[in-house]
Short mmCIF file of C-alpha atoms in Angstrom, two decimals:
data_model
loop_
_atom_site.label_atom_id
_atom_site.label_comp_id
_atom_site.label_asym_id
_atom_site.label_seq_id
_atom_site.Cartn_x
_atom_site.Cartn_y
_atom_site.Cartn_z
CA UNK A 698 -21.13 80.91 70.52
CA UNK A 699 -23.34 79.33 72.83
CA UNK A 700 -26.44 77.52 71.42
CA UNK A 701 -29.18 76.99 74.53
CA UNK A 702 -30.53 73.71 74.60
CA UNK A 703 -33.83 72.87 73.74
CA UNK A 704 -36.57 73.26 76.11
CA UNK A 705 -37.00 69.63 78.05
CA UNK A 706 -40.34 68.67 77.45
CA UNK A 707 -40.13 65.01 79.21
CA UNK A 708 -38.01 63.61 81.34
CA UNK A 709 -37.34 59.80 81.64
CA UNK A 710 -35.74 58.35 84.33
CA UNK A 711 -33.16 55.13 84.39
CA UNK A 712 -34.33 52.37 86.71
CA UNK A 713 -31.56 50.12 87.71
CA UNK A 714 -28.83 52.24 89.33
CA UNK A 715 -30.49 55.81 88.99
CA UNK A 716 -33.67 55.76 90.79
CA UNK A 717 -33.19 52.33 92.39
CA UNK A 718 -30.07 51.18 94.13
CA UNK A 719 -29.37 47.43 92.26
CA UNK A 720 -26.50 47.31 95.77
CA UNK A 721 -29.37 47.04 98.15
CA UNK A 722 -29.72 43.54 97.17
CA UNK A 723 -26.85 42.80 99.14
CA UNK A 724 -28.27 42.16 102.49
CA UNK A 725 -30.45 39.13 100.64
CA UNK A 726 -27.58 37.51 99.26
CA UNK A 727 -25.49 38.06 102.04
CA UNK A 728 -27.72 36.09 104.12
CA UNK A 729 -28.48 32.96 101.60
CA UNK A 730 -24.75 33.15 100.47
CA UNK A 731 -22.55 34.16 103.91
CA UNK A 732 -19.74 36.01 103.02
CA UNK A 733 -20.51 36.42 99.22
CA UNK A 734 -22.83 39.32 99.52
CA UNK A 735 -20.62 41.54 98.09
CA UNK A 736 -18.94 39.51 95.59
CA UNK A 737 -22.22 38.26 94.69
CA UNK A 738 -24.23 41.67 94.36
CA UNK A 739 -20.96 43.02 92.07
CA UNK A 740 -20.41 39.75 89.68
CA UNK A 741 -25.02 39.17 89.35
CA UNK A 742 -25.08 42.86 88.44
CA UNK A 743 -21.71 43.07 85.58
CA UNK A 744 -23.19 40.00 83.91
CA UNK A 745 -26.24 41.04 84.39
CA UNK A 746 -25.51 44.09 81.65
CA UNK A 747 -22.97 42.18 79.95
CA UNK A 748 -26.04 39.28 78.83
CA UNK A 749 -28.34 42.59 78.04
CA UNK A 750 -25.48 43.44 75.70
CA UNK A 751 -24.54 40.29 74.39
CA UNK A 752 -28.47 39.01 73.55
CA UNK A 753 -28.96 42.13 71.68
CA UNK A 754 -25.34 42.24 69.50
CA UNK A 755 -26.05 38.71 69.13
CA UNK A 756 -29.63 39.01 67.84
CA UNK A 757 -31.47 36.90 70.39
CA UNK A 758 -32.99 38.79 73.05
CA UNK A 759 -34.54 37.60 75.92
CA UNK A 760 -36.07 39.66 78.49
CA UNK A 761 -34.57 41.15 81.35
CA UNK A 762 -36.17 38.59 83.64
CA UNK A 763 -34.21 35.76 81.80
CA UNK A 764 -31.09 37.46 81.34
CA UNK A 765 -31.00 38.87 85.42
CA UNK A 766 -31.62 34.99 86.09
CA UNK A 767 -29.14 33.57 83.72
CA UNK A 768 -26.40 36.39 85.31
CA UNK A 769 -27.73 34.86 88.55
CA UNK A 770 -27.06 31.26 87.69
CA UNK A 771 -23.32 32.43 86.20
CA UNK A 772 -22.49 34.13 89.13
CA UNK A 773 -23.37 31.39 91.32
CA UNK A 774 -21.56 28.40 89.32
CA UNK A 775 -18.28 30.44 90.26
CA UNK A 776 -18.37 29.97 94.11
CA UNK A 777 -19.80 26.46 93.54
CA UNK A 778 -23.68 26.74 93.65
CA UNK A 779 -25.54 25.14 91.03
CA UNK A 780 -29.19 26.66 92.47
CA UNK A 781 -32.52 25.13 92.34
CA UNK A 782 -34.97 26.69 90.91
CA UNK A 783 -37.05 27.91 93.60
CA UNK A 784 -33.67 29.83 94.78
CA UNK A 785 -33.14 31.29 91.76
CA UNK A 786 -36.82 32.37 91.86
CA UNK A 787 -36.68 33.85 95.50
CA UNK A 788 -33.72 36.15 94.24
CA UNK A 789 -34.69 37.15 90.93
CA UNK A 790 -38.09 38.25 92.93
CA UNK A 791 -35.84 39.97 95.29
CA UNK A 792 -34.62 42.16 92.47
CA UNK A 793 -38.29 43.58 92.04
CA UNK A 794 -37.82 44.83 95.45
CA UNK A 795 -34.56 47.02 95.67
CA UNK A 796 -34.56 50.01 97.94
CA UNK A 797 -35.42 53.62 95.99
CA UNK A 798 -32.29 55.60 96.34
CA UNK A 799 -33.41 58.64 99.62
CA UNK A 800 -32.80 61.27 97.16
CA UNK A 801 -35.87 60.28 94.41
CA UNK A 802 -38.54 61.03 96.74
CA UNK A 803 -37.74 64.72 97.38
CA UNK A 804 -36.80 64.93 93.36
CA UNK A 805 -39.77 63.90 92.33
CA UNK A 806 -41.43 66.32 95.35
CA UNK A 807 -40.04 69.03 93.28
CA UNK A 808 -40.46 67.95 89.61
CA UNK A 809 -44.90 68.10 90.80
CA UNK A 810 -46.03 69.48 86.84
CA UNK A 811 -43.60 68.14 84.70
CA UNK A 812 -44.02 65.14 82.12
CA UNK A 813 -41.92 62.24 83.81
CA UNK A 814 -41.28 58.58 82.70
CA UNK A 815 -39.70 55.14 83.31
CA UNK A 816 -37.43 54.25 80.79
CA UNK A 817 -35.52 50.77 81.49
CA UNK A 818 -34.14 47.46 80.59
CA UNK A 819 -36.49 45.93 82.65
CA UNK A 820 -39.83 43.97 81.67
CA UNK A 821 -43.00 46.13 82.25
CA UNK A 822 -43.87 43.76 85.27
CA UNK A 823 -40.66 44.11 87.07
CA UNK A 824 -41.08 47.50 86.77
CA UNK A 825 -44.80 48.26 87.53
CA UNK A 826 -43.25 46.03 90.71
CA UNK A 827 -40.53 48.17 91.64
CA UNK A 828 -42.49 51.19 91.29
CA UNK A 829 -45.47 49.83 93.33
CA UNK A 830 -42.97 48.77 96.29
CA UNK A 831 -41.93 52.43 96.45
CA UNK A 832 -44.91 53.67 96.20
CA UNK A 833 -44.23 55.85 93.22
CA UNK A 834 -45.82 55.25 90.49
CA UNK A 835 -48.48 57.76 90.03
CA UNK A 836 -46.07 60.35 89.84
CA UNK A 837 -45.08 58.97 86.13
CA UNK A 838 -47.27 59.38 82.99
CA UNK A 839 -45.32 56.37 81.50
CA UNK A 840 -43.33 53.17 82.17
CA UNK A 841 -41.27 52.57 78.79
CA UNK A 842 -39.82 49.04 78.75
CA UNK A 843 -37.17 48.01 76.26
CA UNK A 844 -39.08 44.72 75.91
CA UNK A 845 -41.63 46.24 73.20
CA UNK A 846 -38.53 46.50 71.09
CA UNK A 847 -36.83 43.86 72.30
CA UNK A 848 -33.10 44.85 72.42
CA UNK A 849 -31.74 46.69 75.42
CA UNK A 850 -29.47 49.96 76.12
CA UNK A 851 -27.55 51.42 74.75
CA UNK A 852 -28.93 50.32 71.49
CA UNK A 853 -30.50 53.35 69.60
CA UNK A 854 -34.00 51.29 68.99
CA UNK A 855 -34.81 51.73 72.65
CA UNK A 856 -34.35 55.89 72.32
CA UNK A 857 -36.39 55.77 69.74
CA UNK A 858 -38.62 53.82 71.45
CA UNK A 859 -38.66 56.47 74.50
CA UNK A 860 -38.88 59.55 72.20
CA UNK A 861 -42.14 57.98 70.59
CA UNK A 862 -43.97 57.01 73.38
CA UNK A 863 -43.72 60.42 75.00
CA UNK A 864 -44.50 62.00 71.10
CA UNK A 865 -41.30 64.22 71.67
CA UNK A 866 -38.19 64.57 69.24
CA UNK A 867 -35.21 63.46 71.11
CA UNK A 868 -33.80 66.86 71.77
CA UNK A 869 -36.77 67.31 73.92
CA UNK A 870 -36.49 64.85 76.00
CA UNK A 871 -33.61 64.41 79.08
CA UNK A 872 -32.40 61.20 80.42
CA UNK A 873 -31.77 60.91 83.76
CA UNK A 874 -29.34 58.15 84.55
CA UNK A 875 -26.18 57.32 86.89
CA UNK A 876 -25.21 54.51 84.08
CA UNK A 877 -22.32 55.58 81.41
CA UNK A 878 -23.75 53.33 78.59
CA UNK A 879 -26.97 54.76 79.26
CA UNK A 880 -26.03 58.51 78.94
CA UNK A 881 -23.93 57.72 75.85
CA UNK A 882 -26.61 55.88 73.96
CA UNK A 883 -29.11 58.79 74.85
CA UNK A 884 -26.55 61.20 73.41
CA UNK A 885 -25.85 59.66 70.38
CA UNK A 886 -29.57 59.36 69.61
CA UNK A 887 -29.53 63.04 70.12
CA UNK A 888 -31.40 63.45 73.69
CA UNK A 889 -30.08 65.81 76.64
CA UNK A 890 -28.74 63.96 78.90
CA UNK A 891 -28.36 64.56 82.93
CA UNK A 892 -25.66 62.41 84.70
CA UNK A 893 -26.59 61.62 88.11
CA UNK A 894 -22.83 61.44 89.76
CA UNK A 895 -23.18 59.17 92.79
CA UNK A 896 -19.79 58.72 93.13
CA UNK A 897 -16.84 60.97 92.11
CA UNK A 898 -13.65 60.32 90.67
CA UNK A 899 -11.42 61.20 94.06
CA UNK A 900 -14.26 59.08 95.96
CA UNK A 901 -13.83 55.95 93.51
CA UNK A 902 -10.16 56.32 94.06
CA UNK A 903 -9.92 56.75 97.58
CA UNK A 904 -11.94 53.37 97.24
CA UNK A 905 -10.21 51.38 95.22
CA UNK A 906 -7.26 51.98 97.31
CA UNK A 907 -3.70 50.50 96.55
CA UNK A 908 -4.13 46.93 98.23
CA UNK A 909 -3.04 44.00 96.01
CA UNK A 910 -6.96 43.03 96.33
CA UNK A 911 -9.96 44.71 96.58
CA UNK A 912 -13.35 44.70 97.74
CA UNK A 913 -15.36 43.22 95.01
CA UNK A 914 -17.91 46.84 95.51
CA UNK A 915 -15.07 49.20 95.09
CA UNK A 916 -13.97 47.32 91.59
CA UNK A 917 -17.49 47.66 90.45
CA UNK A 918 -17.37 51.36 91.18
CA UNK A 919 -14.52 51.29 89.63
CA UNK A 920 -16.05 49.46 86.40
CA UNK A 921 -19.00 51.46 85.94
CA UNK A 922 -19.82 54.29 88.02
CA UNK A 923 -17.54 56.60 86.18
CA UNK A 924 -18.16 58.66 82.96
CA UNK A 925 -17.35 56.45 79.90
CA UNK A 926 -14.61 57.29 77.77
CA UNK A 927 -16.77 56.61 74.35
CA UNK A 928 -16.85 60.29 73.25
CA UNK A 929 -20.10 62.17 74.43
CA UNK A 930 -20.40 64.57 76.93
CA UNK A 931 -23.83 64.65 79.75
CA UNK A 932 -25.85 68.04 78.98
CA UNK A 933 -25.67 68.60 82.67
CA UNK A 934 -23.87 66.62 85.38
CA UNK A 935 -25.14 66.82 88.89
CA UNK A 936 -24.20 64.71 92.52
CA UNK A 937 -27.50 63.55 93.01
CA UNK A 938 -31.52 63.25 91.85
CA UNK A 939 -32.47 66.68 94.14
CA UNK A 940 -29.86 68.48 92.72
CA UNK A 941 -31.28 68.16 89.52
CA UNK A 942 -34.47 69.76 89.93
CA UNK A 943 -32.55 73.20 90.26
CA UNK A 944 -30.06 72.59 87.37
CA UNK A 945 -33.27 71.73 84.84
CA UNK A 946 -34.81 74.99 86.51
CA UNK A 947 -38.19 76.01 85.57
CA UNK B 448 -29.89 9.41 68.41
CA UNK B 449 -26.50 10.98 68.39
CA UNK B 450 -25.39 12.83 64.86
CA UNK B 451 -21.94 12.89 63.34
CA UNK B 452 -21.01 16.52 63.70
CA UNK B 453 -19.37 17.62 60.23
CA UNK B 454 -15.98 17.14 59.16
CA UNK B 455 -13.51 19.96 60.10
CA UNK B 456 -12.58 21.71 57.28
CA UNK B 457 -10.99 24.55 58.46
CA UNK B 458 -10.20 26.22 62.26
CA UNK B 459 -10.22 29.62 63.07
CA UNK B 460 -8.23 31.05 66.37
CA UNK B 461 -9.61 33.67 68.50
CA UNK B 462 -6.42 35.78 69.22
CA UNK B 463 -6.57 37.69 72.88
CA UNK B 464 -6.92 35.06 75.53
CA UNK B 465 -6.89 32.12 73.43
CA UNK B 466 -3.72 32.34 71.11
CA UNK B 467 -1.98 35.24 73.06
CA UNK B 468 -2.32 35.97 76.88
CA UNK B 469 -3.84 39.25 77.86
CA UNK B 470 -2.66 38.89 81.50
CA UNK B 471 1.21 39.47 80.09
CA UNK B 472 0.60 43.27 80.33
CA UNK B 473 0.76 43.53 83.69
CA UNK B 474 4.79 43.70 84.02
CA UNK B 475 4.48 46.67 82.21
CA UNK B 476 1.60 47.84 83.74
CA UNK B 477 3.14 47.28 86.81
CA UNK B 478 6.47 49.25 85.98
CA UNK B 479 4.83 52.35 84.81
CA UNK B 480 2.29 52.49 88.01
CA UNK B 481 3.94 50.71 90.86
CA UNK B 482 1.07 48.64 92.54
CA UNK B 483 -1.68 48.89 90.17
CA UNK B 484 0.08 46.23 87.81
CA UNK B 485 -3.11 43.37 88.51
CA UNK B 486 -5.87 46.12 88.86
CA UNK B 487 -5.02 47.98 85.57
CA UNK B 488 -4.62 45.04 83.68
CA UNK B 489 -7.95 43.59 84.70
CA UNK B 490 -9.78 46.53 84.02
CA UNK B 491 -8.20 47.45 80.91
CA UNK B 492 -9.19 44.17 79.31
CA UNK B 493 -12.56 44.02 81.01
CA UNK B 494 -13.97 48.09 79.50
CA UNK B 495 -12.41 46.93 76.32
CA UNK B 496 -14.51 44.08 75.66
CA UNK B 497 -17.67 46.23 76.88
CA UNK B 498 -16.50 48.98 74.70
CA UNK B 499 -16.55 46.72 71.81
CA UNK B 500 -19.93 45.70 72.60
CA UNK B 501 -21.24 49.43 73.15
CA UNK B 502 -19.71 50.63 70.11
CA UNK B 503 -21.47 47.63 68.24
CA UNK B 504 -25.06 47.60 70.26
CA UNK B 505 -24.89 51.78 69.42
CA UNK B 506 -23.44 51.59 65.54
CA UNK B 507 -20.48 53.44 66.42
CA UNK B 508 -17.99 51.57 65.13
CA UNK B 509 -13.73 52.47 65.75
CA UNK B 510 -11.35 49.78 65.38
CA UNK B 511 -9.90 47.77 67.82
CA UNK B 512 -6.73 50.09 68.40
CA UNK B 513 -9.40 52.94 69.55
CA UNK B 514 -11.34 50.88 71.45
CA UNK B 515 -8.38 49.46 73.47
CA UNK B 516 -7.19 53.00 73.71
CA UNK B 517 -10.53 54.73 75.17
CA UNK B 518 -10.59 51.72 77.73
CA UNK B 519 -6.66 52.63 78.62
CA UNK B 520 -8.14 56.04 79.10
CA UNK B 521 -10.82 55.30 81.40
CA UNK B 522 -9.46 52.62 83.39
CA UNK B 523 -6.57 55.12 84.21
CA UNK B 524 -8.47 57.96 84.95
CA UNK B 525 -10.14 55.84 87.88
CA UNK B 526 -6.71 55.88 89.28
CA UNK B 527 -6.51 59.60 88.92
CA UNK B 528 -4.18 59.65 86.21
CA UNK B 529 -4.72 61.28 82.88
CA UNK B 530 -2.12 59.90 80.52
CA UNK B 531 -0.57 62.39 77.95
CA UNK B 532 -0.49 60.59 74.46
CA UNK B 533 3.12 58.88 74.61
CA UNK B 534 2.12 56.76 77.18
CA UNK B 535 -1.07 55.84 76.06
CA UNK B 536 0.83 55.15 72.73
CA UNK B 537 3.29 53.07 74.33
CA UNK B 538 0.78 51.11 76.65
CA UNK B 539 -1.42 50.43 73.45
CA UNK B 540 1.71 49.06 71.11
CA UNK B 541 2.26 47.18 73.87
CA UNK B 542 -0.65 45.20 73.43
CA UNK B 543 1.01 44.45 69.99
CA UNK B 544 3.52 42.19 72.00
CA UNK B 545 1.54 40.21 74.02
CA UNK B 546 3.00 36.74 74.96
CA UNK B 547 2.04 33.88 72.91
CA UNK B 548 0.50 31.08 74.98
CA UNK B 549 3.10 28.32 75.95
CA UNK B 550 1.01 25.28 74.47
CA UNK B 551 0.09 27.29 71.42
CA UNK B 552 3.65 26.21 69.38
CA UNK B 553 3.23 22.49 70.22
CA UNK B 554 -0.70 22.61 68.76
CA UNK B 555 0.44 24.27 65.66
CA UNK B 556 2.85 21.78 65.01
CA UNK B 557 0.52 19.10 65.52
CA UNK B 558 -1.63 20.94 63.22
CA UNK B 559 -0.05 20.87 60.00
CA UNK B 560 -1.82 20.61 56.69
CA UNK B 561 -4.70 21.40 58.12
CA UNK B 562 -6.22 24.55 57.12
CA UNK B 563 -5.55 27.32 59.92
CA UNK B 564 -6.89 31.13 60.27
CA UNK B 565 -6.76 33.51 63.29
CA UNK B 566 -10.21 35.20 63.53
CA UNK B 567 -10.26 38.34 66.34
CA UNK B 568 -11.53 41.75 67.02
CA UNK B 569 -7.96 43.29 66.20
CA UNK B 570 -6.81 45.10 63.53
CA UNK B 571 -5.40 43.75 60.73
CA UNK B 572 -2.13 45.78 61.30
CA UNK B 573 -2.98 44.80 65.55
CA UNK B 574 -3.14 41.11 64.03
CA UNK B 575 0.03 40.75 61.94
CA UNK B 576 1.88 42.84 64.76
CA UNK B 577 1.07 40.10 67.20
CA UNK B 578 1.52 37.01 64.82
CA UNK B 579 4.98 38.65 63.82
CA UNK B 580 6.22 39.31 67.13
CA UNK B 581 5.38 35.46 67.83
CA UNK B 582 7.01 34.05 64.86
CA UNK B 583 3.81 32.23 63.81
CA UNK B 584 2.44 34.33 61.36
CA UNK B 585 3.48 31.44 58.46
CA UNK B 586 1.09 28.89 60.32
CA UNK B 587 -2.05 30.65 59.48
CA UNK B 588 -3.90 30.62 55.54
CA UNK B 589 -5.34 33.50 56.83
CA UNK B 590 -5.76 36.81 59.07
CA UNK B 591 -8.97 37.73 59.38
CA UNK B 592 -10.24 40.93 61.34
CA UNK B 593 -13.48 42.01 62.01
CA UNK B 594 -12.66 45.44 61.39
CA UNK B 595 -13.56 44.48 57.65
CA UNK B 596 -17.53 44.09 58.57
CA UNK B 597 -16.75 47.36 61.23
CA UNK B 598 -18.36 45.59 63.73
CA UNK B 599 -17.33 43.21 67.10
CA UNK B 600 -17.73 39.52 68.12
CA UNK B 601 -19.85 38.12 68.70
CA UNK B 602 -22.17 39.80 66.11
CA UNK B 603 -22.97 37.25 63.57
CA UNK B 604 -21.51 39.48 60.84
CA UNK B 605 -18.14 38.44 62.40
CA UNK B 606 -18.86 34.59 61.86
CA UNK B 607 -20.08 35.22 58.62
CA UNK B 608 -17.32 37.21 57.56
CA UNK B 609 -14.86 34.55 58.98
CA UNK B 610 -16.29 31.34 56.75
CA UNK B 611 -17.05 33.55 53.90
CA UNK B 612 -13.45 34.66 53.80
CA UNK B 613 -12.80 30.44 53.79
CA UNK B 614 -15.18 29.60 51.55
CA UNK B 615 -17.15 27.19 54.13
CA UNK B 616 -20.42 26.96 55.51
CA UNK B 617 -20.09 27.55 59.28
CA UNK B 618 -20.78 23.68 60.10
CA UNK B 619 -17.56 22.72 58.17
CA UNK B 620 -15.51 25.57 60.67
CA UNK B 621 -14.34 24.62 63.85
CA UNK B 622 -13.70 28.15 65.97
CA UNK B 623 -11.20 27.61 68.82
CA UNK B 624 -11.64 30.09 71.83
CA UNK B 625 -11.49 30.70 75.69
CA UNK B 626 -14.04 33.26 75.54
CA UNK B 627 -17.54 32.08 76.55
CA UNK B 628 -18.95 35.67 74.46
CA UNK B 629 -17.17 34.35 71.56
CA UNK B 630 -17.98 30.68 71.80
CA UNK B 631 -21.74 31.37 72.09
CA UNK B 632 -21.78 34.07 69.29
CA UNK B 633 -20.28 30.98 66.78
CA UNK B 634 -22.51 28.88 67.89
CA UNK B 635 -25.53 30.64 67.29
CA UNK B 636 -24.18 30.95 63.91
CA UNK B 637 -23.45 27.06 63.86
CA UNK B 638 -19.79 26.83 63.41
CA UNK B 639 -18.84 24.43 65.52
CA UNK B 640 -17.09 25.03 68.68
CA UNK B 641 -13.52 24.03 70.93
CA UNK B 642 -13.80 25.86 74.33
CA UNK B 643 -10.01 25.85 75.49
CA UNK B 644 -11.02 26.06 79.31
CA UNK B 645 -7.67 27.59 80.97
CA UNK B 646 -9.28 27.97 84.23
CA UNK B 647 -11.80 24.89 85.80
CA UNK B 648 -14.45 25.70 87.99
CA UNK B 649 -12.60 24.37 90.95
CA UNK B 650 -9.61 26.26 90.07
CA UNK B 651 -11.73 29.77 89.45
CA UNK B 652 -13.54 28.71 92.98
CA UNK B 653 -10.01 28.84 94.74
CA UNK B 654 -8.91 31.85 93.32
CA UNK B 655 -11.58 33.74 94.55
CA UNK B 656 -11.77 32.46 98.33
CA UNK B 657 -13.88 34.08 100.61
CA UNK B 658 -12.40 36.89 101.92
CA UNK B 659 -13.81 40.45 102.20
CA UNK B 660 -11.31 41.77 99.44
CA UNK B 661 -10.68 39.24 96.31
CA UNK B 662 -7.44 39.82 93.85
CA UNK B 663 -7.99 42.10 90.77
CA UNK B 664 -7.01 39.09 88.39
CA UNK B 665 -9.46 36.40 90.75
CA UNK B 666 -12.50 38.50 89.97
CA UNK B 667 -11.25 38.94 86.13
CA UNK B 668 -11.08 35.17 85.69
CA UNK B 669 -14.40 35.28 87.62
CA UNK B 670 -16.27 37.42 85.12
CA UNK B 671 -14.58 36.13 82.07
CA UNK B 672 -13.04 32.58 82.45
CA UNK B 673 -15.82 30.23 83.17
CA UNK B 674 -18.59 28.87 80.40
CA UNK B 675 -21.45 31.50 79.51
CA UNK B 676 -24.90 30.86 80.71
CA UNK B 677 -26.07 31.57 77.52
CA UNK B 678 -27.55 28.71 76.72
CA UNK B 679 -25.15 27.28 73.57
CA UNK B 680 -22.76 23.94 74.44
CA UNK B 681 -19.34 24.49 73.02
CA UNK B 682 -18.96 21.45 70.60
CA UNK B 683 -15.90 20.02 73.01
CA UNK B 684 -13.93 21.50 75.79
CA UNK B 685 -9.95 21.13 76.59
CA UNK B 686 -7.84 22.30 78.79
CA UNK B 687 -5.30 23.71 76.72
CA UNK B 688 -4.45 23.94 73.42
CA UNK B 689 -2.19 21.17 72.67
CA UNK B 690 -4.68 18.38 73.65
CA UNK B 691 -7.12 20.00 70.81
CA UNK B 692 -4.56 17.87 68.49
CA UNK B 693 -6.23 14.85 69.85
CA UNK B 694 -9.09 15.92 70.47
CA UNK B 695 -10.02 16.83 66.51
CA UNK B 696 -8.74 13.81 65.41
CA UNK B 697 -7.81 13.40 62.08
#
C-alpha cells in the first residue's frame, strides 16, 4: 500500500524564514522606530510576500530588493514615516544581515556529503550576503535565485528552475522550508517536501491568546507559520533543521 | 502638458470591501466563538485574499466559495478548532449576506443611465447572492466573475475579461475599488481608476497607536486599507462612494 519515496538526491534549503530568522530584524527597527519594532518587523515582512505575489500574478516582477524596499516604504507610510532614501537603504541592507536560526549550523554539521542548495526569493547578491555573514556558504554546491526566472514562490517556474540547476527530476529533490506557500508550491511541482515546524499549533494558540488585541508577532504566527490549508501534505514534518538530518536518514 | 483622460464609458464595482463590507462578519463570528469575533474576521479575509493569489501564482485554480472556505479552515484551526462541515457551511453562506455599504444606495442613484457592472473574485452564484440580498441587483448591466477566466485579481486576465464582457477598451472603463491589489492590477492594464479611500492615513495612524498589542481589525486596515506602493496612481481618490457622483462628472 505504501509506495517509498524516491531517494533525495539534493536538498535545497528556503532562505527567508527557514534557515534565516526574517524576526531578528527587530532589534534594528526597534531602535530607528521606538516602539514599532514589532509592528514593524510583522507588517515589512506580510507585504513583503504579498508584493512577491502580486508582481508575479500581475506580470511585472521586480526583484526582491525592490519589492523588500517598496514593503518597507508601505509599512512605514502607516505609522507616518515617509523615509529618505538613505533610511530605506540602511534597512533594506539590514535585511542582508539577519541572524542564522542556532539550529542550521549543527544541520548542516550532519548533512557533511550530501548535495545541498539555496533556493530563494531573494536576488543572488542578497543571498551570497546572507550566506557570507554566516559564514556558510561553502557548505552549498548552489545558490538558486528566483531572479533568473523572474517570478517568485510559489509559482511553479521557480521549481523548475531549482530541479534544473541541480539536473534532478523533482521527485529527487526535498525542500526544506518553514513557509506554507513554499512547501505547497514544491508539492504541486512534484518535489518531497520537509516542513520545518518552528512553531506548533497549541504554541501559536497559547500565543495568540484571547485579548481583544494582540501583539502584532503573535498575529503573524498566526498568519503564516502554520500549515496551509491549500490541499498538499509535507513528505516529512519535523520541529526543527537538526531534527531533520535523522528523519532524511542515510 | 496635462491629457484629457478618456470619457467614462462604463464603471465596474469591485464587490468585497468596496460595494459590500467584509468587516460585517464579525457579529457572527463573534456569536459562534465568543471573543475571537475581530481576530477571526481579520484573518479570514486576510488568507483569503493570499489564497487567491497562491492558487493563481501556482495554476490551481477553485472558485471563490473554496477559496473562502480553505481560509475559514485555516484561520480556525489556529484557534484550535476544527469545524465539522455545517458550520463551515453556515460561516461561508454567510459571506453571501454581507452588509451593503451605507453610501453605496445614494451613489447608485446618482448613477443612473450610466452604464454599471460589478466586477469581483466571487462566484457568479456568490455574486447574485450578495446583489440579491441587497436589493441592487437591477442597478448593474452586468455581473461579471472572474471565475469565467479561472483565475484571481489582479491578473490581467481579470481586466480583460471585465471590458471584453463590455465591449470597451480598458481606457473607456472606469474600475471603482478600495483595494490597493485591485486598483494597481487595473491600472497596469489601463482602465482607469477611482480609489474609494475608507480609511485616511491619519485615521489608519490612530487606529494602530503605539502600544505593545494593536486590535485585530487596526492591523487589518493596516495591511489592506492604505494605497499600494506599487508604483500605479489611482486615476482619483474619494472618500466614499457617494462623492464619486461628483467626482465623474457627467
Amino acid at each position: 500500500m505504501h509506495e517509498p519515496a524516491a531517494t533525495i538526491e539534493a536538498m535545497i534549503f528556503d532562505a527567508y524564514g527557514t534557515l534565516f530568522d526574517t524576526q531578528s530584524i527587530l532589534p534594528t527597527l526597534e531602535k530607528t522606530f521606538p516602539g514599532r519594532g514589532d509592528y514593524l518587523t510583522q507588517i515589512w515582512r506580510l507585504k513583503q510576500l504579498e508584493y512577491s505575489w502580486l508582481r508575479s500574478l500581475t506580470d511585472d516582477y521586480r526583484d526582491f530588493s525592490v519589492v523588500t524596499r517598496d514593503a518597507l516604504r508601505y509599512s512605514l507610510a502607516t505609522i507616518g514615516v515617509e523615509a529618505d532614501t538613505s533610511i530605506l537603504d540602511s534597512l533594506v541592507q539590514a535585511y542582508d544581515r539577519l541572524d542564522l536560526y542556532g539550529d542550521a549550523l549543527a544541520m548542516l554539521s550532519g548533512l557533511t556529503g550530501r548535495r545541498l542548495a539555496v533556493f530563494s526569493n531573494g536576488t543572488t547578491a542578497m543571498l551570497e550576503a546572507l550566506l557570507a555573514n554566516a559564514g556558510i556558504r561553502d557548505r552549498f554546491e548552489r545558490v538558486v535565485s528566483v531572479d533568473t526566472v523572474r517570478v517568485f514562490k510559489p509559482s511553479p517556474r521557480a521549481y523548475r528552475l531549482a530541479c534544473e540547476t541541480l539536473g534532478l527530476p523533482p521527485q529527487k529533490v526535498l525542500l526544506v522550508s518553514s513557509n506554507g506557500f513554499d512547501l505547497h508550491g514544491a508539492a504541486l511541482h512534484g518535489l518531497q517536501t520537509a516542513r520545518i515546524e518552528r512553531n506548533t499549533p497549541d504554541a501559536v494558540r497559547a500565543t495568540i491568546g484571547v485579548q481583544d488585541s494582540i501583539r502584532p508577532s503573535a498575529f503573524f504566527l498566526a498568519l503564516r507559520s502554520q500549515l496551509e490549508a491549500l490541499g498538499s501534505r509535507p513528505t516529512m514534518v519535523v520541529p526543527s533543521l537538526t531534527d531533520l538530518v535523522n528523519a532524511i536518514g542515510r
